[in-house]
mmCIF file with all atom_site columns, C-alpha atoms and ligand atoms in Angstrom:
data_model
loop_
_atom_site.group_PDB
_atom_site.id
_atom_site.type_symbol
_atom_site.label_atom_id
_atom_site.label_alt_id
_atom_site.label_comp_id
_atom_site.label_asym_id
_atom_site.label_entity_id
_atom_site.label_seq_id
_atom_site.pdbx_PDB_ins_code
_atom_site.Cartn_x
_atom_site.Cartn_y
_atom_site.Cartn_z
_atom_site.occupancy
_atom_site.B_iso_or_equiv
_atom_site.pdbx_formal_charge
_atom_site.auth_seq_id
_atom_site.auth_comp_id
_atom_site.auth_asym_id
_atom_site.auth_atom_id
_atom_site.pdbx_PDB_model_num
ATOM   1   C  CA  . MET A 1 1   ? -0.160  0.123  0.270   1.00 89.00 ? 1   MET A CA  1
ATOM   2   C  CA  . SER A 1 2   ? 1.063   3.648  -0.677  1.00 95.00 ? 2   SER A CA  1
ATOM   3   C  CA  . ILE A 1 3   ? 0.342   7.012  0.082   1.00 98.00 ? 3   ILE A CA  1
ATOM   4   C  CA  . LEU A 1 4   ? -0.274  8.820  -3.380  1.00 98.00 ? 4   LEU A CA  1
ATOM   5   C  CA  . THR A 1 5   ? 0.317   12.515 -3.639  1.00 98.00 ? 5   THR A CA  1
ATOM   6   C  CA  . ILE A 1 6   ? -3.172  14.552 -4.340  1.00 98.00 ? 6   ILE A CA  1
ATOM   7   C  CA  . LEU A 1 7   ? -3.887  17.351 -7.749  1.00 98.00 ? 7   LEU A CA  1
ATOM   8   C  CA  . GLU A 1 8   ? -4.268  21.108 -5.813  1.00 98.00 ? 8   GLU A CA  1
ATOM   9   C  CA  . PHE A 1 9   ? -6.134  23.085 -7.967  1.00 98.00 ? 9   PHE A CA  1
ATOM   10  C  CA  . PRO A 1 10  ? -5.732  25.075 -10.054 1.00 98.00 ? 10  PRO A CA  1
ATOM   11  C  CA  . ASP A 1 11  ? -3.450  22.331 -11.448 1.00 98.00 ? 11  ASP A CA  1
ATOM   12  C  CA  . GLU A 1 12  ? -4.724  21.904 -14.751 1.00 98.00 ? 12  GLU A CA  1
ATOM   13  C  CA  . ARG A 1 13  ? -4.336  17.798 -14.589 1.00 98.00 ? 13  ARG A CA  1
ATOM   14  C  CA  . LEU A 1 14  ? -7.829  18.189 -12.159 1.00 99.00 ? 14  LEU A CA  1
ATOM   15  C  CA  . ARG A 1 15  ? -9.698  18.870 -15.742 1.00 99.00 ? 15  ARG A CA  1
ATOM   16  C  CA  . LYS A 1 16  ? -8.576  15.805 -17.420 1.00 99.00 ? 16  LYS A CA  1
ATOM   17  C  CA  . LYS A 1 17  ? -11.617 13.747 -18.234 1.00 98.00 ? 17  LYS A CA  1
ATOM   18  C  CA  . ALA A 1 18  ? -11.509 9.838  -17.011 1.00 99.00 ? 18  ALA A CA  1
ATOM   19  C  CA  . ALA A 1 19  ? -12.002 6.786  -18.713 1.00 99.00 ? 19  ALA A CA  1
ATOM   20  C  CA  . LEU A 1 20  ? -13.422 4.003  -19.040 1.00 98.00 ? 20  LEU A CA  1
ATOM   21  C  CA  . VAL A 1 21  ? -12.352 1.191  -16.651 1.00 98.00 ? 21  VAL A CA  1
ATOM   22  C  CA  . LYS A 1 22  ? -12.114 -1.870 -18.759 1.00 98.00 ? 22  LYS A CA  1
ATOM   23  C  CA  . ASN A 1 23  ? -11.476 -4.534 -17.078 1.00 97.00 ? 23  ASN A CA  1
ATOM   24  C  CA  . VAL A 1 24  ? -10.044 -5.186 -13.572 1.00 98.00 ? 24  VAL A CA  1
ATOM   25  C  CA  . ASP A 1 25  ? -7.125  -6.452 -12.609 1.00 98.00 ? 25  ASP A CA  1
ATOM   26  C  CA  . ASN A 1 26  ? -4.886  -6.760 -9.661  1.00 98.00 ? 26  ASN A CA  1
ATOM   27  C  CA  . HIS A 1 27  ? -2.960  -3.123 -10.610 1.00 98.00 ? 27  HIS A CA  1
ATOM   28  C  CA  . ILE A 1 28  ? -7.062  -2.036 -9.981  1.00 98.00 ? 28  ILE A CA  1
ATOM   29  C  CA  . LYS A 1 29  ? -7.521  -3.318 -6.662  1.00 98.00 ? 29  LYS A CA  1
ATOM   30  C  CA  . GLN A 1 30  ? -3.928  -1.686 -5.632  1.00 98.00 ? 30  GLN A CA  1
ATOM   31  C  CA  . LEU A 1 31  ? -4.626  1.578  -6.615  1.00 98.00 ? 31  LEU A CA  1
ATOM   32  C  CA  . ILE A 1 32  ? -7.878  0.843  -5.106  1.00 98.00 ? 32  ILE A CA  1
ATOM   33  C  CA  . ASP A 1 33  ? -6.261  -0.220 -1.816  1.00 98.00 ? 33  ASP A CA  1
ATOM   34  C  CA  . ASP A 1 34  ? -3.635  2.881  -2.328  1.00 98.00 ? 34  ASP A CA  1
ATOM   35  C  CA  . MET A 1 35  ? -6.994  5.197  -2.647  1.00 99.00 ? 35  MET A CA  1
ATOM   36  C  CA  . LEU A 1 36  ? -8.249  4.183  -0.115  1.00 98.00 ? 36  LEU A CA  1
ATOM   37  C  CA  . GLU A 1 37  ? -4.730  4.304  2.277   1.00 98.00 ? 37  GLU A CA  1
ATOM   38  C  CA  . THR A 1 38  ? -4.191  7.394  0.691   1.00 98.00 ? 38  THR A CA  1
ATOM   39  C  CA  . MET A 1 39  ? -8.220  9.452  1.438   1.00 98.00 ? 39  MET A CA  1
ATOM   40  C  CA  . TYR A 1 40  ? -7.929  7.765  5.121   1.00 98.00 ? 40  TYR A CA  1
ATOM   41  C  CA  . HIS A 1 41  ? -4.181  9.298  5.208   1.00 98.00 ? 41  HIS A CA  1
ATOM   42  C  CA  . ALA A 1 42  ? -5.488  12.481 4.224   1.00 98.00 ? 42  ALA A CA  1
ATOM   43  C  CA  . GLY A 1 43  ? -9.730  12.869 6.533   1.00 98.00 ? 43  GLY A CA  1
ATOM   44  C  CA  . GLY A 1 44  ? -11.321 12.819 3.454   1.00 98.00 ? 44  GLY A CA  1
ATOM   45  C  CA  . ILE A 1 45  ? -15.208 11.538 2.200   1.00 98.00 ? 45  ILE A CA  1
ATOM   46  C  CA  . GLY A 1 46  ? -14.239 10.347 -0.632  1.00 98.00 ? 46  GLY A CA  1
ATOM   47  C  CA  . LEU A 1 47  ? -11.131 10.750 -3.681  1.00 99.00 ? 47  LEU A CA  1
ATOM   48  C  CA  . ALA A 1 48  ? -11.936 10.198 -7.023  1.00 99.00 ? 48  ALA A CA  1
ATOM   49  C  CA  . ALA A 1 49  ? -8.535  8.638  -9.314  1.00 99.00 ? 49  ALA A CA  1
ATOM   50  C  CA  . THR A 1 50  ? -8.491  11.961 -10.937 1.00 99.00 ? 50  THR A CA  1
ATOM   51  C  CA  . GLN A 1 51  ? -6.952  13.942 -7.508  1.00 99.00 ? 51  GLN A CA  1
ATOM   52  C  CA  . VAL A 1 52  ? -3.776  11.535 -7.499  1.00 99.00 ? 52  VAL A CA  1
ATOM   53  C  CA  . ASN A 1 53  ? -3.506  11.671 -11.405 1.00 99.00 ? 53  ASN A CA  1
ATOM   54  C  CA  . VAL A 1 54  ? -4.796  9.227  -12.577 1.00 99.00 ? 54  VAL A CA  1
ATOM   55  C  CA  . HIS A 1 55  ? -7.025  9.626  -15.582 1.00 99.00 ? 55  HIS A CA  1
ATOM   56  C  CA  . LEU A 1 56  ? -9.782  6.462  -15.379 1.00 99.00 ? 56  LEU A CA  1
ATOM   57  C  CA  . GLN A 1 57  ? -13.021 5.703  -13.902 1.00 99.00 ? 57  GLN A CA  1
ATOM   58  C  CA  . ILE A 1 58  ? -13.164 5.597  -9.912  1.00 99.00 ? 58  ILE A CA  1
ATOM   59  C  CA  . LEU A 1 59  ? -14.083 6.966  -6.813  1.00 99.00 ? 59  LEU A CA  1
ATOM   60  C  CA  . VAL A 1 60  ? -13.760 6.021  -3.037  1.00 99.00 ? 60  VAL A CA  1
ATOM   61  C  CA  . ILE A 1 61  ? -16.050 6.922  -0.170  1.00 98.00 ? 61  ILE A CA  1
ATOM   62  C  CA  . ASP A 1 62  ? -15.766 6.175  2.809   1.00 98.00 ? 62  ASP A CA  1
ATOM   63  C  CA  . THR A 1 63  ? -18.766 8.957  5.264   1.00 98.00 ? 63  THR A CA  1
ATOM   64  C  CA  . SER A 1 64  ? -19.257 6.380  8.110   1.00 98.00 ? 64  SER A CA  1
ATOM   65  C  CA  . GLU A 1 65  ? -18.956 8.251  11.382  1.00 96.00 ? 65  GLU A CA  1
ATOM   66  C  CA  . GLU A 1 66  ? -15.834 4.885  11.966  1.00 97.00 ? 66  GLU A CA  1
ATOM   67  C  CA  . LYS A 1 67  ? -14.695 5.128  8.883   1.00 97.00 ? 67  LYS A CA  1
ATOM   68  C  CA  . ASN A 1 68  ? -14.793 1.263  9.221   1.00 96.00 ? 68  ASN A CA  1
ATOM   69  C  CA  . LEU A 1 69  ? -17.306 1.343  5.760   1.00 98.00 ? 69  LEU A CA  1
ATOM   70  C  CA  . PRO A 1 70  ? -15.283 1.764  2.729   1.00 98.00 ? 70  PRO A CA  1
ATOM   71  C  CA  . LEU A 1 71  ? -16.982 2.542  -1.084  1.00 98.00 ? 71  LEU A CA  1
ATOM   72  C  CA  . CYS A 1 72  ? -15.288 2.086  -4.256  1.00 98.00 ? 72  CYS A CA  1
ATOM   73  C  CA  . LEU A 1 73  ? -16.774 2.820  -7.850  1.00 98.00 ? 73  LEU A CA  1
ATOM   74  C  CA  . MET A 1 74  ? -15.789 2.718  -10.662 1.00 99.00 ? 74  MET A CA  1
ATOM   75  C  CA  . ASN A 1 75  ? -17.405 3.851  -14.240 1.00 99.00 ? 75  ASN A CA  1
ATOM   76  C  CA  . PRO A 1 76  ? -20.434 5.240  -12.825 1.00 99.00 ? 76  PRO A CA  1
ATOM   77  C  CA  . GLU A 1 77  ? -23.642 6.675  -14.632 1.00 98.00 ? 77  GLU A CA  1
ATOM   78  C  CA  . ILE A 1 78  ? -26.301 9.268  -12.679 1.00 98.00 ? 78  ILE A CA  1
ATOM   79  C  CA  . ILE A 1 79  ? -29.580 6.999  -13.618 1.00 98.00 ? 79  ILE A CA  1
ATOM   80  C  CA  . SER A 1 80  ? -31.645 9.445  -11.542 1.00 98.00 ? 80  SER A CA  1
ATOM   81  C  CA  . LYS A 1 81  ? -31.910 12.436 -9.385  1.00 98.00 ? 81  LYS A CA  1
ATOM   82  C  CA  . ASP A 1 82  ? -33.892 14.708 -6.859  1.00 98.00 ? 82  ASP A CA  1
ATOM   83  C  CA  . GLY A 1 83  ? -34.396 16.334 -4.673  1.00 98.00 ? 83  GLY A CA  1
ATOM   84  C  CA  . GLU A 1 84  ? -32.372 19.132 -2.872  1.00 98.00 ? 84  GLU A CA  1
ATOM   85  C  CA  . PHE A 1 85  ? -29.896 19.079 -0.456  1.00 98.00 ? 85  PHE A CA  1
ATOM   86  C  CA  . GLU A 1 86  ? -27.448 21.553 1.052   1.00 98.00 ? 86  GLU A CA  1
ATOM   87  C  CA  . TYR A 1 87  ? -23.546 21.296 2.162   1.00 98.00 ? 87  TYR A CA  1
ATOM   88  C  CA  . LYS A 1 88  ? -20.863 22.812 2.994   1.00 98.00 ? 88  LYS A CA  1
ATOM   89  C  CA  . GLU A 1 89  ? -18.375 21.390 0.542   1.00 98.00 ? 89  GLU A CA  1
ATOM   90  C  CA  . GLY A 1 90  ? -14.967 20.893 0.845   1.00 98.00 ? 90  GLY A CA  1
ATOM   91  C  CA  . CYS A 1 91  ? -12.783 19.012 -0.690  1.00 99.00 ? 91  CYS A CA  1
ATOM   92  C  CA  . LEU A 1 92  ? -8.962  17.735 -0.808  1.00 99.00 ? 92  LEU A CA  1
ATOM   93  C  CA  . SER A 1 93  ? -7.771  19.301 -3.526  1.00 99.00 ? 93  SER A CA  1
ATOM   94  C  CA  . VAL A 1 94  ? -9.116  22.370 -2.812  1.00 98.00 ? 94  VAL A CA  1
ATOM   95  C  CA  . PRO A 1 95  ? -7.629  22.462 0.986   1.00 98.00 ? 95  PRO A CA  1
ATOM   96  C  CA  . GLU A 1 96  ? -9.030  24.014 3.604   1.00 97.00 ? 96  GLU A CA  1
ATOM   97  C  CA  . PHE A 1 97  ? -12.319 25.921 1.887   1.00 98.00 ? 97  PHE A CA  1
ATOM   98  C  CA  . PHE A 1 98  ? -16.000 25.469 2.540   1.00 98.00 ? 98  PHE A CA  1
ATOM   99  C  CA  . GLU A 1 99  ? -18.558 26.576 1.065   1.00 98.00 ? 99  GLU A CA  1
ATOM   100 C  CA  . LYS A 1 100 ? -22.047 25.579 0.854   1.00 98.00 ? 100 LYS A CA  1
ATOM   101 C  CA  . ILE A 1 101 ? -23.071 24.387 -2.635  1.00 98.00 ? 101 ILE A CA  1
ATOM   102 C  CA  . ILE A 1 102 ? -26.490 22.747 -3.587  1.00 98.00 ? 102 ILE A CA  1
ATOM   103 C  CA  . ARG A 1 103 ? -26.893 19.545 -5.309  1.00 98.00 ? 103 ARG A CA  1
ATOM   104 C  CA  . PRO A 1 104 ? -29.908 16.938 -5.698  1.00 98.00 ? 104 PRO A CA  1
ATOM   105 C  CA  . GLY A 1 105 ? -30.741 15.612 -2.664  1.00 98.00 ? 105 GLY A CA  1
ATOM   106 C  CA  . ARG A 1 106 ? -31.278 11.887 -3.341  1.00 98.00 ? 106 ARG A CA  1
ATOM   107 C  CA  . ILE A 1 107 ? -29.956 10.264 -6.092  1.00 99.00 ? 107 ILE A CA  1
ATOM   108 C  CA  . VAL A 1 108 ? -29.474 6.625  -7.915  1.00 99.00 ? 108 VAL A CA  1
ATOM   109 C  CA  . VAL A 1 109 ? -25.866 5.604  -9.246  1.00 98.00 ? 109 VAL A CA  1
ATOM   110 C  CA  . LYS A 1 110 ? -25.200 1.992  -11.420 1.00 98.00 ? 110 LYS A CA  1
ATOM   111 C  CA  . GLY A 1 111 ? -21.211 1.251  -11.823 1.00 98.00 ? 111 GLY A CA  1
ATOM   112 C  CA  . LEU A 1 112 ? -19.079 -1.666 -11.050 1.00 98.00 ? 112 LEU A CA  1
ATOM   113 C  CA  . ASP A 1 113 ? -18.267 -2.834 -7.679  1.00 98.00 ? 113 ASP A CA  1
ATOM   114 C  CA  . ARG A 1 114 ? -14.307 -3.386 -6.672  1.00 97.00 ? 114 ARG A CA  1
ATOM   115 C  CA  . ASN A 1 115 ? -14.834 -6.512 -7.333  1.00 97.00 ? 115 ASN A CA  1
ATOM   116 C  CA  . GLY A 1 116 ? -15.830 -5.451 -11.639 1.00 98.00 ? 116 GLY A CA  1
ATOM   117 C  CA  . GLU A 1 117 ? -19.891 -6.797 -10.486 1.00 98.00 ? 117 GLU A CA  1
ATOM   118 C  CA  . PRO A 1 118 ? -22.032 -4.428 -11.377 1.00 98.00 ? 118 PRO A CA  1
ATOM   119 C  CA  . VAL A 1 119 ? -23.389 -2.840 -8.775  1.00 98.00 ? 119 VAL A CA  1
ATOM   120 C  CA  . GLU A 1 120 ? -26.668 0.035  -8.208  1.00 98.00 ? 120 GLU A CA  1
ATOM   121 C  CA  . ILE A 1 121 ? -27.055 2.584  -5.315  1.00 98.00 ? 121 ILE A CA  1
ATOM   122 C  CA  . GLU A 1 122 ? -29.385 4.209  -3.654  1.00 98.00 ? 122 GLU A CA  1
ATOM   123 C  CA  . ALA A 1 123 ? -27.927 7.763  -2.039  1.00 98.00 ? 123 ALA A CA  1
ATOM   124 C  CA  . ASN A 1 124 ? -29.413 10.028 0.374   1.00 98.00 ? 124 ASN A CA  1
ATOM   125 C  CA  . ASP A 1 125 ? -28.000 13.787 1.715   1.00 98.00 ? 125 ASP A CA  1
ATOM   126 C  CA  . LEU A 1 126 ? -24.395 13.501 2.210   1.00 98.00 ? 126 LEU A CA  1
ATOM   127 C  CA  . LEU A 1 127 ? -23.536 10.064 0.879   1.00 98.00 ? 127 LEU A CA  1
ATOM   128 C  CA  . SER A 1 128 ? -25.527 11.882 -2.371  1.00 98.00 ? 128 SER A CA  1
ATOM   129 C  CA  . THR A 1 129 ? -24.004 14.495 -2.225  1.00 98.00 ? 129 THR A CA  1
ATOM   130 C  CA  . CYS A 1 130 ? -20.021 13.060 -2.043  1.00 98.00 ? 130 CYS A CA  1
ATOM   131 C  CA  . ILE A 1 131 ? -20.776 11.002 -4.965  1.00 99.00 ? 131 ILE A CA  1
ATOM   132 C  CA  . GLN A 1 132 ? -21.984 13.873 -7.487  1.00 99.00 ? 132 GLN A CA  1
ATOM   133 C  CA  . HIS A 1 133 ? -18.852 15.068 -5.717  1.00 99.00 ? 133 HIS A CA  1
ATOM   134 C  CA  . GLU A 1 134 ? -16.431 12.161 -6.722  1.00 99.00 ? 134 GLU A CA  1
ATOM   135 C  CA  . ILE A 1 135 ? -18.397 11.579 -10.152 1.00 99.00 ? 135 ILE A CA  1
ATOM   136 C  CA  . ASP A 1 136 ? -17.957 16.202 -10.632 1.00 99.00 ? 136 ASP A CA  1
ATOM   137 C  CA  . HIS A 1 137 ? -14.119 15.499 -10.369 1.00 99.00 ? 137 HIS A CA  1
ATOM   138 C  CA  . LEU A 1 138 ? -13.777 12.027 -12.485 1.00 99.00 ? 138 LEU A CA  1
ATOM   139 C  CA  . ASN A 1 139 ? -15.660 14.321 -15.695 1.00 99.00 ? 139 ASN A CA  1
ATOM   140 C  CA  . GLY A 1 140 ? -13.006 18.070 -14.769 1.00 99.00 ? 140 GLY A CA  1
ATOM   141 C  CA  . LYS A 1 141 ? -15.109 19.466 -12.683 1.00 99.00 ? 141 LYS A CA  1
ATOM   142 C  CA  . LEU A 1 142 ? -14.687 21.016 -9.523  1.00 99.00 ? 142 LEU A CA  1
ATOM   143 C  CA  . PHE A 1 143 ? -16.825 22.453 -6.485  1.00 98.00 ? 143 PHE A CA  1
ATOM   144 C  CA  . VAL A 1 144 ? -15.828 26.191 -6.877  1.00 98.00 ? 144 VAL A CA  1
ATOM   145 C  CA  . ASP A 1 145 ? -16.164 25.723 -10.015 1.00 98.00 ? 145 ASP A CA  1
ATOM   146 C  CA  . TYR A 1 146 ? -20.185 26.378 -8.671  1.00 98.00 ? 146 TYR A CA  1
ATOM   147 C  CA  . LEU A 1 147 ? -19.264 29.734 -7.325  1.00 98.00 ? 147 LEU A CA  1
ATOM   148 C  CA  . SER A 1 148 ? -19.479 32.493 -8.188  1.00 98.00 ? 148 SER A CA  1
ATOM   149 C  CA  . PRO A 1 149 ? -16.225 33.894 -10.655 1.00 98.00 ? 149 PRO A CA  1
ATOM   150 C  CA  . LEU A 1 150 ? -15.374 35.905 -7.903  1.00 98.00 ? 150 LEU A CA  1
ATOM   151 C  CA  . LYS A 1 151 ? -15.082 33.762 -5.167  1.00 98.00 ? 151 LYS A CA  1
ATOM   152 C  CA  . ARG A 1 152 ? -13.345 31.404 -7.726  1.00 98.00 ? 152 ARG A CA  1
ATOM   153 C  CA  . GLN A 1 153 ? -10.496 33.646 -8.378  1.00 98.00 ? 153 GLN A CA  1
ATOM   154 C  CA  . ARG A 1 154 ? -9.770  34.581 -4.842  1.00 98.00 ? 154 ARG A CA  1
ATOM   155 C  CA  . ILE A 1 155 ? -9.524  31.004 -3.925  1.00 98.00 ? 155 ILE A CA  1
ATOM   156 C  CA  . LYS A 1 156 ? -7.081  30.169 -6.931  1.00 98.00 ? 156 LYS A CA  1
ATOM   157 C  CA  . ALA A 1 157 ? -4.997  33.355 -5.535  1.00 98.00 ? 157 ALA A CA  1
ATOM   158 C  CA  . LYS A 1 158 ? -4.943  31.835 -2.235  1.00 98.00 ? 158 LYS A CA  1
ATOM   159 C  CA  . LEU A 1 159 ? -3.897  28.788 -3.423  1.00 98.00 ? 159 LEU A CA  1
ATOM   160 C  CA  . ASP A 1 160 ? -1.032  29.661 -6.099  1.00 98.00 ? 160 ASP A CA  1
ATOM   161 C  CA  . LYS A 1 161 ? 0.113   31.869 -2.706  1.00 98.00 ? 161 LYS A CA  1
ATOM   162 C  CA  . ILE A 1 162 ? 0.569   28.667 -1.005  1.00 97.00 ? 162 ILE A CA  1
ATOM   163 C  CA  . HIS A 1 163 ? 2.028   26.352 -4.470  1.00 98.00 ? 163 HIS A CA  1
ATOM   164 C  CA  . ARG A 1 164 ? 5.418   29.555 -4.848  1.00 97.00 ? 164 ARG A CA  1
ATOM   165 C  CA  . LEU A 1 165 ? 5.811   29.977 -1.224  1.00 96.00 ? 165 LEU A CA  1
ATOM   166 C  CA  . GLU A 1 166 ? 6.193   25.979 -0.993  1.00 94.00 ? 166 GLU A CA  1
ATOM   167 C  CA  . GLY A 1 167 ? 7.782   25.913 -3.788  1.00 92.00 ? 167 GLY A CA  1
ATOM   168 C  CA  . ARG A 1 168 ? 5.647   24.325 -6.102  1.00 78.00 ? 168 ARG A CA  1
HETATM 169 O  O1  . GNR B 2 .   ? -12.952 14.923 2.796   1.00 57.64 ? 201 GNR B O1  1
HETATM 170 C  C1  . GNR B 2 .   ? -14.193 15.259 1.631   1.00 57.64 ? 201 GNR B C1  1
HETATM 171 N  N1  . GNR B 2 .   ? -15.478 16.123 1.775   1.00 57.64 ? 201 GNR B N1  1
HETATM 172 C  C2  . GNR B 2 .   ? -16.225 16.460 1.504   1.00 57.64 ? 201 GNR B C2  1
HETATM 173 C  C3  . GNR B 2 .   ? -17.108 17.558 1.995   1.00 57.64 ? 201 GNR B C3  1
HETATM 174 C  C4  . GNR B 2 .   ? -18.612 17.924 1.934   1.00 57.64 ? 201 GNR B C4  1
HETATM 175 C  C5  . GNR B 2 .   ? -18.793 17.357 0.100   1.00 57.64 ? 201 GNR B C5  1
HETATM 176 C  C6  . GNR B 2 .   ? -17.742 16.747 -0.410  1.00 57.64 ? 201 GNR B C6  1
HETATM 177 C  C7  . GNR B 2 .   ? -16.431 15.892 0.255   1.00 57.64 ? 201 GNR B C7  1
HETATM 178 S  S1  . GNR B 2 .   ? -16.056 15.106 -0.663  1.00 57.64 ? 201 GNR B S1  1
HETATM 179 C  C8  . GNR B 2 .   ? -13.935 15.203 0.110   1.00 57.64 ? 201 GNR B C8  1
HETATM 180 C  C9  . GNR B 2 .   ? -13.408 14.522 -0.014  1.00 57.64 ? 201 GNR B C9  1
HETATM 181 C  C10 . GNR B 2 .   ? -12.440 15.195 -1.752  1.00 57.64 ? 201 GNR B C10 1
HETATM 182 O  O2  . GNR B 2 .   ? -12.063 15.848 -1.817  1.00 57.64 ? 201 GNR B O2  1
HETATM 183 N  N2  . GNR B 2 .   ? -13.667 14.584 -2.640  1.00 57.64 ? 201 GNR B N2  1
HETATM 184 O  O3  . GNR B 2 .   ? -13.122 14.606 -3.521  1.00 57.64 ? 201 GNR B O3  1
HETATM 185 NI NI1 . NI  B 3 .   ? -12.824 16.882 -4.100  1.00 57.64 ? 202 NI  B NI1 1
#
């Protein structure tokens, strides 16, 4: 297992669109395990492969209190959505910034599980928000894209400065 490096906004690699996973082989399973380890290590409730610079449709999530219910979904497709849920979202790729975002509050999503078997998940509230946040990553979209251009620009300027100070 290993901890992977998480890309940070405004890194252009976060804008790439992820490709379908064709075959869930041992390499993919190793990547899933590394993504889970990276997510838990960073204290996040979700992680998309895009964030670790792998442009495949893979996401991992654990919204449980005890952090002991890892969920993996590949090639996710939302097949229905309704309602609304507002949550103050954060992102490991936009560290230290949190903003309220409204998204559909109930979704049904289908995809492949860790073994490559088809699954369908009904999700509400936080889990629904988290799945949509991760699917956005796979499409090159970030939660800051839902904010006003002014707010997004302020966040970009602050992170640019931090990255400069860190010599990135
Ligand atoms: O850790 C995370 N918390 C979070 C809070 C509200 C909505 C979405 C998230 S996902 C985020 C981890 C992350 O960046 N996943 O892509
Ligand atoms: Ni994120």
